[in-house]
Amino acid sequence: MVVVINKEAGTSRNGEQSAVLHRHLNHQFLPLERAEGNYLYTAHGRKIFDGSGGPSVACLGWGNERVVDAVTKQLRSAPYCATIFFTTRVAEELGRFLVDSTNGHMARAYIVNSGSEAMEAAVKLARQFFLEKSSPEPQRTRFIARQQSYHGTTLGALAIGGHAYRREHFEPLLPQNVSHVSPCYAYRQQQTSETDEEYVARLARELEDEFQRMGPDTVCAFVAEPVVGAALGCVPSIPGYFKAVKAICDKYGALLILDEVMCGMGRTGTLHAWEQEGVAPDIQTIGKCLGGGYQPVSGVLASHRVVDALSGGSSVFVHGHTYQGHPVGCAAALEVQRIIQQDNLLENVKDMGLLLSKLLVEKLSSHPHVGDIRGRGLFWGIELVADKKTKAVFPSAAHVSMEICERGLSEAYSLSVYPAGGGGAEGLQGDAIIVSPPYTVTKEEIEMVVTTLARMINDYFEVGTM
Ligand code: PLP
């Protein structure tokens, strides 16, 4: 069922039916005319601050001339490359940049167009690793992922994900060899009597039990987002969690796949979110802030261990896309990454992230319907609850965060932020708003975003200024 949450929805602004198959068929879409700096402009002359870059896509804001030039130049020189026989300078340079950025952990980059494609490739690469390694283990076909995770929309990626709402329309999903354990979600799942160490130990035991239940030598990989994005709303793990799960993967010989499509490429203050966890994955996916929205470009990074196995075996990754390593996507990504480095933007992510978290807590934490405020860098989630004390959620059909974000686009606020969570299984139904401005965001803009967001939330619940 498609839930239409906009009460005025049903017609487009000028009464025309959209010819595009959108996610919400009857939704009233705003006609986007152009985007410049950190603002979006509609065809009707409205100016909206882009406080989340859609689903955390924008890292440089919009209209960056250097990126536009790099893309145009590539379109003029080699707009396409048949990667079966050819490679391009931009693809090689991007691959080199990405590999070098991992402090020796990763050996090769595989560039595709979307995060879902990257996750599909990651899963197939992990499967192939166990066929090609010096002592092959073809029985390792199973995956353990986490409840309320989102890893993409294609059937394989959807099967890995554990977001009930996104899966339920398509059950039974193709691969039935995925199981899900609890995410590290302190707000809802850490017991009040439990220390961080005890909570991590409990989650580690659950994962270990799941390995045992599935048959440890049948598990190919454990899959997780270092900071959970769309399905929960910017939930980082607590210290020690990823070290504990990596140790379990190592103990049972399984790979660790980290999905950094949403939280990676600088969004949390380090280029890779795993740098803050003290572990490196065997396979990593990246996406949104790789190309900052200037081109559809995503990727997979494969560790030496994985690449070496393929090199010693068939030396072919049995996977490919017409548009893989697309030169225009690579040109955009390369330029975006150069700018992030040259302009020292990760420092701004850290500084502005601290300010954002401070102001969000100051302005919103005492609100009766704000249950939790969490995040890292410029990736923050505000979880909304029906009852602050019991953490009771709103009935899922209400999808409160979606309604607040939609109203935010109106003239009264002119702020674009992103709804997340909702539609989870029992105990995981959080409903959150994501604030994830570009890495170029200024102090004044952060102040404006938080003030406006507080107003949006207060007005929605008709609570006076806090
Ligand atoms: N993985 C994560 C963590 C995501 O957040 C997303 C998209 O939001 C995806 C994968 C899928 O990426 P895409 O929508 O580009 O296919």
Short mmCIF file of C-alpha atoms and ligand atoms in Angstrom, two decimals:
data_model
loop_
_atom_site.label_atom_id
_atom_site.label_comp_id
_atom_site.label_asym_id
_atom_site.label_seq_id
_atom_site.Cartn_x
_atom_site.Cartn_y
_atom_site.Cartn_z
CA MET A 1 0.00 0.00 0.00
CA VAL A 2 1.31 3.45 -0.87
CA VAL A 3 0.55 5.79 2.01
CA VAL A 4 -0.33 9.28 0.86
CA ILE A 5 0.35 11.49 3.81
CA ASN A 6 -0.28 14.89 2.26
CA LYS A 7 -3.91 15.64 2.89
CA GLU A 8 -4.06 18.06 -0.03
CA ALA A 9 -2.45 15.52 -2.33
CA GLY A 10 -4.16 14.17 -5.39
CA THR A 11 -3.57 16.79 -8.02
CA SER A 12 -0.44 18.47 -9.22
CA ARG A 13 -0.19 22.21 -8.73
CA ASN A 14 -1.54 23.11 -12.16
CA GLY A 15 -3.94 20.16 -12.27
CA GLU A 16 -1.77 18.08 -14.62
CA GLN A 17 -1.12 14.40 -13.99
CA SER A 18 2.54 13.47 -13.66
CA ALA A 19 3.78 11.12 -16.38
CA VAL A 20 6.59 9.87 -14.19
CA LEU A 21 6.14 6.79 -12.00
CA HIS A 22 6.97 8.36 -8.65
CA ARG A 23 7.13 6.65 -5.26
CA HIS A 24 3.89 8.31 -4.22
CA LEU A 25 1.51 8.30 -7.14
CA ASN A 26 -0.87 10.92 -5.84
CA HIS A 27 1.63 13.17 -4.18
CA GLN A 28 1.82 16.88 -4.90
CA PHE A 29 5.38 17.34 -6.11
CA LEU A 30 7.14 20.68 -6.16
CA PRO A 31 8.55 21.48 -9.61
CA LEU A 32 12.30 21.95 -9.07
CA GLU A 33 13.68 24.53 -11.47
CA ARG A 34 17.26 24.96 -10.35
CA ALA A 35 19.61 24.52 -7.42
CA GLU A 36 22.38 26.89 -6.44
CA GLY A 37 24.65 26.94 -3.42
CA ASN A 38 22.65 25.48 -0.57
CA TYR A 39 19.26 26.51 -1.97
CA LEU A 40 16.63 24.86 -4.15
CA TYR A 41 14.44 27.05 -6.39
CA THR A 42 11.02 25.94 -7.63
CA ALA A 43 9.36 26.88 -10.91
CA HIS A 44 7.01 29.07 -8.87
CA GLY A 45 9.83 31.18 -7.53
CA ARG A 46 10.11 29.56 -4.10
CA LYS A 47 13.56 29.41 -2.44
CA ILE A 48 14.11 26.48 -0.08
CA PHE A 49 17.19 25.78 2.06
CA ASP A 50 18.55 22.32 1.33
CA GLY A 51 19.08 21.11 4.89
CA SER A 52 19.59 17.45 4.03
CA GLY A 53 20.64 17.30 0.36
CA GLY A 54 17.62 15.03 -0.23
CA PRO A 55 18.74 11.71 1.29
CA SER A 56 22.12 13.14 2.42
CA VAL A 57 23.47 13.41 -1.12
CA ALA A 58 24.82 16.96 -1.32
CA CYS A 59 28.28 17.62 0.08
CA LEU A 60 29.29 20.72 -1.90
CA GLY A 61 25.88 22.26 -2.36
CA TRP A 62 24.77 22.90 -5.91
CA GLY A 63 26.16 24.64 -8.97
CA ASN A 64 29.83 24.13 -8.11
CA GLU A 65 31.56 25.42 -11.24
CA ARG A 66 34.60 23.20 -10.86
CA VAL A 67 32.46 20.07 -10.86
CA VAL A 68 30.31 21.34 -13.72
CA ASP A 69 33.50 22.03 -15.73
CA ALA A 70 34.96 18.61 -14.98
CA VAL A 71 31.74 16.92 -16.06
CA THR A 72 31.46 19.03 -19.22
CA LYS A 73 35.08 18.39 -20.14
CA GLN A 74 34.58 14.66 -19.75
CA LEU A 75 31.38 14.73 -21.80
CA ARG A 76 33.35 16.43 -24.58
CA SER A 77 36.33 14.05 -24.47
CA ALA A 78 35.15 10.51 -23.65
CA PRO A 79 31.51 10.42 -22.50
CA TYR A 80 31.38 6.63 -22.33
CA CYS A 81 33.83 3.79 -21.91
CA ALA A 82 33.23 0.10 -22.72
CA THR A 83 35.07 -1.27 -19.71
CA ILE A 84 35.49 -4.74 -21.21
CA PHE A 85 38.41 -3.41 -23.29
CA PHE A 86 39.07 0.16 -22.18
CA THR A 87 39.71 2.25 -19.12
CA THR A 88 39.83 6.03 -18.67
CA ARG A 89 42.18 8.35 -16.88
CA VAL A 90 39.37 9.59 -14.61
CA ALA A 91 38.32 6.06 -13.60
CA GLU A 92 41.93 5.14 -12.81
CA GLU A 93 42.52 8.36 -10.88
CA LEU A 94 39.31 7.96 -8.91
CA GLY A 95 40.15 4.33 -8.15
CA ARG A 96 43.65 5.34 -7.01
CA PHE A 97 42.26 8.15 -4.84
CA LEU A 98 39.76 5.80 -3.17
CA VAL A 99 42.26 3.01 -2.58
CA ASP A 100 44.83 5.46 -1.18
CA SER A 101 42.21 6.97 1.13
CA THR A 102 41.90 3.68 3.05
CA ASN A 103 45.35 3.64 4.60
CA GLY A 104 46.35 0.45 2.80
CA HIS A 105 43.22 -1.56 3.65
CA MET A 106 41.59 -1.63 0.24
CA ALA A 107 43.12 -2.81 -3.02
CA ARG A 108 40.63 -1.97 -5.77
CA ALA A 109 37.56 0.16 -6.44
CA TYR A 110 34.63 -0.89 -8.59
CA ILE A 111 32.52 2.04 -9.79
CA VAL A 112 28.79 1.74 -10.51
CA ASN A 113 25.82 4.09 -10.63
CA SER A 114 23.76 3.58 -7.51
CA GLY A 115 24.07 2.40 -3.93
CA SER A 116 21.80 -0.57 -4.66
CA GLU A 117 24.06 -1.69 -7.49
CA ALA A 118 27.06 -1.27 -5.22
CA MET A 119 25.45 -3.49 -2.58
CA GLU A 120 24.51 -6.13 -5.17
CA ALA A 121 28.12 -6.14 -6.35
CA ALA A 122 29.44 -6.33 -2.77
CA VAL A 123 27.29 -9.37 -2.01
CA LYS A 124 28.33 -11.15 -5.22
CA LEU A 125 31.97 -10.30 -4.64
CA ALA A 126 31.78 -11.83 -1.16
CA ARG A 127 30.20 -14.99 -2.59
CA GLN A 128 32.84 -15.24 -5.28
CA PHE A 129 35.63 -14.73 -2.74
CA PHE A 130 34.74 -18.02 -1.06
CA LEU A 131 34.75 -19.84 -4.40
CA GLU A 132 38.14 -18.47 -5.44
CA LYS A 133 40.18 -18.45 -2.24
CA SER A 134 43.04 -20.94 -1.99
CA SER A 135 40.94 -23.39 0.02
CA PRO A 136 37.47 -22.75 -1.43
CA GLU A 137 34.37 -22.80 0.78
CA PRO A 138 31.46 -22.93 -1.71
CA GLN A 139 28.98 -23.62 1.11
CA ARG A 140 29.39 -20.05 2.43
CA THR A 141 26.28 -18.60 0.82
CA ARG A 142 24.52 -17.06 3.82
CA PHE A 143 24.49 -13.52 5.13
CA ILE A 144 23.73 -12.06 8.51
CA ALA A 145 22.52 -8.45 8.44
CA ARG A 146 20.61 -6.30 10.94
CA GLN A 147 16.96 -5.58 11.56
CA GLN A 148 15.77 -2.17 10.41
CA SER A 149 18.70 -1.71 8.02
CA TYR A 150 18.43 -0.41 4.48
CA HIS A 151 20.88 -1.54 1.84
CA GLY A 152 19.08 -0.71 -1.40
CA THR A 153 15.99 -1.29 -3.42
CA THR A 154 16.91 -4.05 -5.90
CA LEU A 155 15.75 -7.51 -4.85
CA GLY A 156 19.16 -8.75 -3.70
CA ALA A 157 19.92 -5.59 -1.71
CA LEU A 158 16.36 -5.57 -0.34
CA ALA A 159 16.81 -9.13 0.90
CA ILE A 160 19.95 -8.09 2.79
CA GLY A 161 18.12 -5.11 4.32
CA GLY A 162 15.99 -5.63 7.38
CA HIS A 163 13.45 -2.82 7.04
CA ALA A 164 10.06 -4.50 7.40
CA TYR A 165 8.10 -1.82 5.54
CA ARG A 166 10.35 -1.87 2.50
CA ARG A 167 10.42 -5.69 2.33
CA GLU A 168 6.83 -6.62 3.06
CA HIS A 169 5.40 -5.87 -0.40
CA PHE A 170 7.91 -8.16 -2.08
CA GLU A 171 8.08 -11.22 0.16
CA PRO A 172 9.16 -13.87 -0.54
CA LEU A 173 12.36 -12.17 -1.56
CA LEU A 174 14.65 -14.02 -3.94
CA PRO A 175 17.53 -15.04 -1.70
CA GLN A 176 16.14 -16.70 1.40
CA ASN A 177 19.57 -17.11 2.96
CA VAL A 178 19.72 -13.88 4.95
CA SER A 179 18.97 -13.57 8.64
CA HIS A 180 18.80 -10.44 10.77
CA VAL A 181 20.10 -9.66 14.23
CA SER A 182 19.44 -6.59 16.38
CA PRO A 183 21.02 -3.32 15.34
CA CYS A 184 23.08 -1.35 17.85
CA TYR A 185 20.29 1.08 18.74
CA ALA A 186 20.95 2.31 22.24
CA TYR A 187 17.93 4.62 22.51
CA ARG A 188 15.41 1.81 22.16
CA GLN A 189 17.32 -1.36 22.87
CA GLN A 190 19.96 -0.70 25.54
CA GLN A 191 18.50 -1.54 28.94
CA THR A 192 18.72 1.16 31.60
CA SER A 193 20.62 -1.20 33.89
CA GLU A 194 23.10 -2.08 31.13
CA THR A 195 26.53 -0.44 30.68
CA ASP A 196 27.84 0.18 27.17
CA GLU A 197 30.18 -2.79 27.57
CA GLU A 198 27.32 -5.03 28.66
CA TYR A 199 25.15 -3.90 25.76
CA VAL A 200 27.95 -4.57 23.26
CA ALA A 201 28.54 -7.98 24.86
CA ARG A 202 24.82 -8.81 24.55
CA LEU A 203 24.77 -7.84 20.86
CA ALA A 204 27.97 -9.81 20.26
CA ARG A 205 26.42 -12.88 21.92
CA GLU A 206 23.33 -12.52 19.73
CA LEU A 207 25.50 -12.37 16.60
CA GLU A 208 27.58 -15.31 17.72
CA ASP A 209 24.41 -17.33 18.45
CA GLU A 210 23.17 -16.48 14.96
CA PHE A 211 26.42 -17.74 13.42
CA GLN A 212 25.95 -20.96 15.39
CA ARG A 213 22.29 -21.27 14.41
CA MET A 214 23.04 -20.79 10.70
CA GLY A 215 26.12 -22.99 10.76
CA PRO A 216 29.30 -20.90 11.13
CA ASP A 217 30.94 -22.33 8.02
CA THR A 218 27.93 -21.43 5.85
CA VAL A 219 28.08 -17.70 6.61
CA CYS A 220 29.62 -15.58 3.87
CA ALA A 221 29.45 -12.14 5.52
CA PHE A 222 27.97 -9.92 8.18
CA VAL A 223 26.57 -6.70 6.70
CA ALA A 224 25.98 -3.41 8.52
CA GLU A 225 25.89 0.37 8.13
CA PRO A 226 28.40 2.04 10.50
CA VAL A 227 25.80 4.77 11.09
CA VAL A 228 22.27 3.63 10.22
CA GLY A 229 20.70 6.14 7.85
CA ALA A 230 17.32 5.86 6.15
CA ALA A 231 15.77 3.07 8.19
CA LEU A 232 16.46 4.50 11.66
CA GLY A 233 17.70 8.07 11.23
CA CYS A 234 21.43 8.53 11.84
CA VAL A 235 22.08 5.96 14.55
CA PRO A 236 25.78 5.44 15.28
CA SER A 237 26.88 2.37 17.17
CA ILE A 238 28.27 2.65 20.68
CA PRO A 239 32.04 2.37 21.19
CA GLY A 240 33.42 -1.15 20.85
CA TYR A 241 30.48 -2.56 18.88
CA PHE A 242 32.21 -2.86 15.50
CA LYS A 243 35.39 -4.24 17.06
CA ALA A 244 33.27 -6.93 18.71
CA VAL A 245 31.40 -7.91 15.53
CA LYS A 246 34.62 -7.89 13.47
CA ALA A 247 36.21 -10.27 16.00
CA ILE A 248 33.25 -12.64 15.59
CA CYS A 249 33.50 -12.47 11.77
CA ASP A 250 37.23 -13.25 12.04
CA LYS A 251 36.62 -16.09 14.48
CA TYR A 252 34.24 -17.78 12.04
CA GLY A 253 36.09 -16.85 8.85
CA ALA A 254 33.28 -14.66 7.49
CA LEU A 255 33.73 -11.30 5.75
CA LEU A 256 32.64 -7.94 7.11
CA ILE A 257 30.76 -5.79 4.58
CA LEU A 258 30.20 -2.19 5.65
CA ASP A 259 27.59 -0.19 3.76
CA GLU A 260 28.73 3.44 3.72
CA VAL A 261 26.44 4.52 0.89
CA MET A 262 24.77 7.11 3.11
CA CYS A 263 27.21 7.68 5.98
CA GLY A 264 30.46 7.56 4.01
CA MET A 265 32.75 9.87 2.02
CA GLY A 266 33.10 12.44 4.78
CA ARG A 267 29.54 12.73 6.04
CA THR A 268 30.46 11.72 9.60
CA GLY A 269 33.67 13.80 9.76
CA THR A 270 36.16 11.21 8.51
CA LEU A 271 36.27 10.15 4.88
CA HIS A 272 35.20 6.64 5.85
CA ALA A 273 32.90 6.17 8.83
CA TRP A 274 34.73 2.93 9.78
CA GLU A 275 37.86 4.98 10.58
CA GLN A 276 36.07 5.99 13.81
CA GLU A 277 35.38 2.37 14.76
CA GLY A 278 38.93 1.05 14.78
CA VAL A 279 38.09 -1.68 12.26
CA ALA A 280 38.41 -1.96 8.49
CA PRO A 281 35.90 -3.93 6.44
CA ASP A 282 36.71 -6.60 3.85
CA ILE A 283 34.30 -4.96 1.44
CA GLN A 284 32.83 -1.47 1.61
CA THR A 285 30.18 0.31 -0.40
CA ILE A 286 30.07 4.06 -0.98
CA GLY A 287 27.57 6.26 -2.76
CA LYS A 288 25.80 9.53 -2.19
CA CYS A 289 28.63 11.90 -1.20
CA LEU A 290 31.03 10.24 -3.62
CA GLY A 291 29.67 12.38 -6.45
CA GLY A 292 27.68 14.76 -4.26
CA GLY A 293 24.62 14.43 -6.52
CA TYR A 294 26.34 15.82 -9.61
CA GLN A 295 26.23 12.40 -11.28
CA PRO A 296 24.76 9.02 -10.31
CA VAL A 297 27.95 7.37 -9.07
CA SER A 298 28.62 4.80 -6.35
CA GLY A 299 31.25 2.22 -5.68
CA VAL A 300 32.59 -0.86 -3.97
CA LEU A 301 36.01 -1.06 -2.35
CA ALA A 302 37.54 -4.51 -2.07
CA SER A 303 40.30 -5.38 0.39
CA HIS A 304 43.59 -7.05 -0.53
CA ARG A 305 42.33 -10.33 0.90
CA VAL A 306 39.35 -10.33 -1.47
CA VAL A 307 41.21 -9.10 -4.55
CA ASP A 308 44.10 -11.51 -3.97
CA ALA A 309 41.67 -14.45 -3.94
CA LEU A 310 40.23 -13.40 -7.29
CA SER A 311 43.70 -12.77 -8.75
CA GLY A 312 44.76 -16.26 -7.74
CA GLY A 313 41.58 -17.80 -9.15
CA SER A 314 39.59 -16.86 -12.24
CA SER A 315 40.92 -13.25 -12.07
CA VAL A 316 37.48 -12.19 -13.24
CA PHE A 317 34.75 -10.67 -11.10
CA VAL A 318 31.69 -12.33 -12.65
CA HIS A 319 29.64 -9.18 -12.64
CA GLY A 320 29.33 -6.16 -14.90
CA HIS A 321 27.19 -3.24 -15.96
CA THR A 322 27.00 -1.36 -19.24
CA TYR A 323 27.66 1.87 -17.37
CA GLN A 324 30.21 0.68 -14.81
CA GLY A 325 33.19 2.97 -14.43
CA HIS A 326 31.22 5.60 -16.31
CA PRO A 327 33.73 8.35 -17.17
CA VAL A 328 31.35 11.24 -16.52
CA GLY A 329 30.39 9.84 -13.11
CA CYS A 330 34.07 9.27 -12.33
CA ALA A 331 34.96 12.82 -13.44
CA ALA A 332 32.28 14.28 -11.16
CA ALA A 333 33.34 12.11 -8.20
CA LEU A 334 37.02 12.85 -8.67
CA GLU A 335 36.44 16.59 -8.72
CA VAL A 336 34.06 16.49 -5.75
CA GLN A 337 36.65 14.55 -3.75
CA ARG A 338 39.48 16.90 -4.77
CA ILE A 339 37.46 19.89 -3.60
CA ILE A 340 36.65 18.22 -0.28
CA GLN A 341 40.38 17.68 0.24
CA GLN A 342 41.69 20.98 -1.11
CA ASP A 343 39.14 23.08 0.76
CA ASN A 344 39.70 21.05 3.94
CA LEU A 345 35.95 20.48 4.15
CA LEU A 346 36.15 17.59 6.60
CA GLU A 347 37.29 20.11 9.21
CA ASN A 348 34.13 22.08 8.52
CA VAL A 349 32.07 18.88 8.82
CA LYS A 350 33.57 18.32 12.27
CA ASP A 351 33.22 21.95 13.44
CA MET A 352 29.74 22.54 12.05
CA GLY A 353 28.71 19.08 13.20
CA LEU A 354 29.58 20.01 16.78
CA LEU A 355 27.59 23.23 16.48
CA LEU A 356 24.65 21.40 14.90
CA SER A 357 24.52 18.79 17.65
CA LYS A 358 24.83 21.44 20.39
CA LEU A 359 22.01 23.57 18.97
CA LEU A 360 19.74 20.59 18.27
CA VAL A 361 20.11 19.49 21.88
CA GLU A 362 19.63 23.05 23.20
CA LYS A 363 16.52 23.78 21.13
CA LEU A 364 14.86 20.40 20.90
CA SER A 365 15.81 17.97 23.63
CA SER A 366 13.17 19.18 26.07
CA HIS A 367 10.38 19.00 23.48
CA PRO A 368 7.68 16.57 24.67
CA HIS A 369 7.74 14.70 21.33
CA VAL A 370 11.50 14.57 20.76
CA GLY A 371 12.73 11.25 22.08
CA ASP A 372 16.32 11.16 20.91
CA ILE A 373 18.90 13.30 19.10
CA ARG A 374 21.89 11.38 17.72
CA GLY A 375 24.37 11.40 14.89
CA ARG A 376 27.91 12.14 13.84
CA GLY A 377 29.57 14.88 11.83
CA LEU A 378 26.90 16.47 9.65
CA PHE A 379 24.56 13.48 9.87
CA TRP A 380 21.94 13.97 12.61
CA GLY A 381 18.61 12.35 13.39
CA ILE A 382 15.82 13.60 15.62
CA GLU A 383 13.54 10.77 16.71
CA LEU A 384 9.94 11.71 17.40
CA VAL A 385 7.77 9.89 19.91
CA ALA A 386 4.15 9.98 20.99
CA ASP A 387 5.22 9.73 24.62
CA LYS A 388 8.64 10.82 25.76
CA LYS A 389 8.59 8.78 28.95
CA THR A 390 7.47 5.45 27.52
CA LYS A 391 9.08 6.10 24.09
CA ALA A 392 5.76 5.02 22.57
CA VAL A 393 5.70 5.54 18.81
CA PHE A 394 3.00 7.18 16.75
CA PRO A 395 0.70 4.81 14.86
CA SER A 396 2.83 3.93 11.81
CA ALA A 397 0.25 5.20 9.31
CA ALA A 398 0.66 8.70 10.73
CA HIS A 399 4.27 8.82 9.61
CA VAL A 400 4.77 12.03 11.52
CA SER A 401 8.28 12.75 10.30
CA MET A 402 7.08 12.65 6.68
CA GLU A 403 4.31 15.14 7.45
CA ILE A 404 6.65 17.52 9.25
CA CYS A 405 9.22 17.36 6.43
CA GLU A 406 6.51 17.98 3.88
CA ARG A 407 5.22 21.00 5.76
CA GLY A 408 8.79 22.25 6.03
CA LEU A 409 8.74 22.81 2.29
CA SER A 410 5.88 25.29 2.60
CA GLU A 411 6.47 29.04 2.44
CA ALA A 412 6.23 29.33 6.22
CA TYR A 413 9.52 27.46 6.70
CA SER A 414 11.20 26.86 3.31
CA LEU A 415 13.48 24.17 4.71
CA SER A 416 14.10 20.76 3.20
CA VAL A 417 14.94 17.99 5.69
CA TYR A 418 14.44 14.25 5.28
CA PRO A 419 12.10 11.71 6.89
CA ALA A 420 13.59 8.42 8.08
CA GLY A 421 12.63 5.31 9.98
CA GLY A 422 9.04 4.24 10.42
CA GLY A 423 7.57 0.92 9.35
CA GLY A 424 9.83 -1.16 11.56
CA ALA A 425 9.13 -4.32 13.50
CA GLU A 426 8.11 -4.22 17.16
CA GLY A 427 10.63 -2.18 19.17
CA LEU A 428 12.19 -0.70 16.06
CA GLN A 429 9.49 1.63 14.77
CA GLY A 430 11.29 4.92 15.35
CA ASP A 431 10.18 7.87 13.28
CA ALA A 432 12.97 10.38 12.65
CA ILE A 433 13.96 13.53 10.79
CA ILE A 434 17.41 13.68 9.21
CA VAL A 435 19.41 16.92 9.12
CA SER A 436 22.48 16.53 6.91
CA PRO A 437 23.51 19.82 5.29
CA PRO A 438 26.37 20.14 2.77
CA TYR A 439 29.96 20.13 4.04
CA THR A 440 30.16 23.80 3.02
CA VAL A 441 27.44 24.85 5.46
CA THR A 442 28.10 28.00 7.51
CA LYS A 443 27.48 28.80 11.19
CA GLU A 444 24.63 31.17 10.27
CA GLU A 445 23.01 28.50 8.12
CA ILE A 446 23.23 25.91 10.90
CA GLU A 447 21.58 28.38 13.30
CA MET A 448 18.82 29.08 10.80
CA VAL A 449 18.23 25.35 10.12
CA VAL A 450 17.88 24.49 13.81
CA THR A 451 15.64 27.48 14.58
CA THR A 452 13.41 26.68 11.61
CA LEU A 453 13.28 22.97 12.41
CA ALA A 454 12.32 23.72 16.01
CA ARG A 455 9.54 25.96 14.71
CA MET A 456 8.35 23.22 12.32
CA ILE A 457 8.19 20.67 15.14
CA ASN A 458 6.57 23.08 17.62
CA ASP A 459 3.95 24.19 15.10
CA TYR A 460 3.16 20.62 14.08
CA PHE A 461 2.47 19.57 17.64
CA GLU A 462 1.10 23.01 18.46
CA VAL A 463 3.57 23.43 21.29
CA GLY A 464 4.61 27.01 22.09
CA THR A 465 8.20 28.09 21.48
CA MET A 466 10.48 26.02 23.69
N1 PLP B 1 22.67 1.60 1.28
C1 PLP B 1 22.33 2.60 2.11
C2 PLP B 1 22.92 2.64 3.49
C3 PLP B 1 21.45 3.60 1.69
O1 PLP B 1 21.12 4.60 2.52
C4 PLP B 1 20.94 3.55 0.37
C5 PLP B 1 20.01 4.59 -0.10
O2 PLP B 1 19.48 5.37 0.62
C6 PLP B 1 21.32 2.48 -0.46
C7 PLP B 1 22.20 1.53 0.03
C8 PLP B 1 20.80 2.39 -1.85
O3 PLP B 1 21.33 3.41 -2.64
P1 PLP B 1 20.60 3.90 -3.95
O4 PLP B 1 19.32 4.54 -3.54
O5 PLP B 1 21.57 4.85 -4.58
O6 PLP B 1 20.37 2.69 -4.80
#
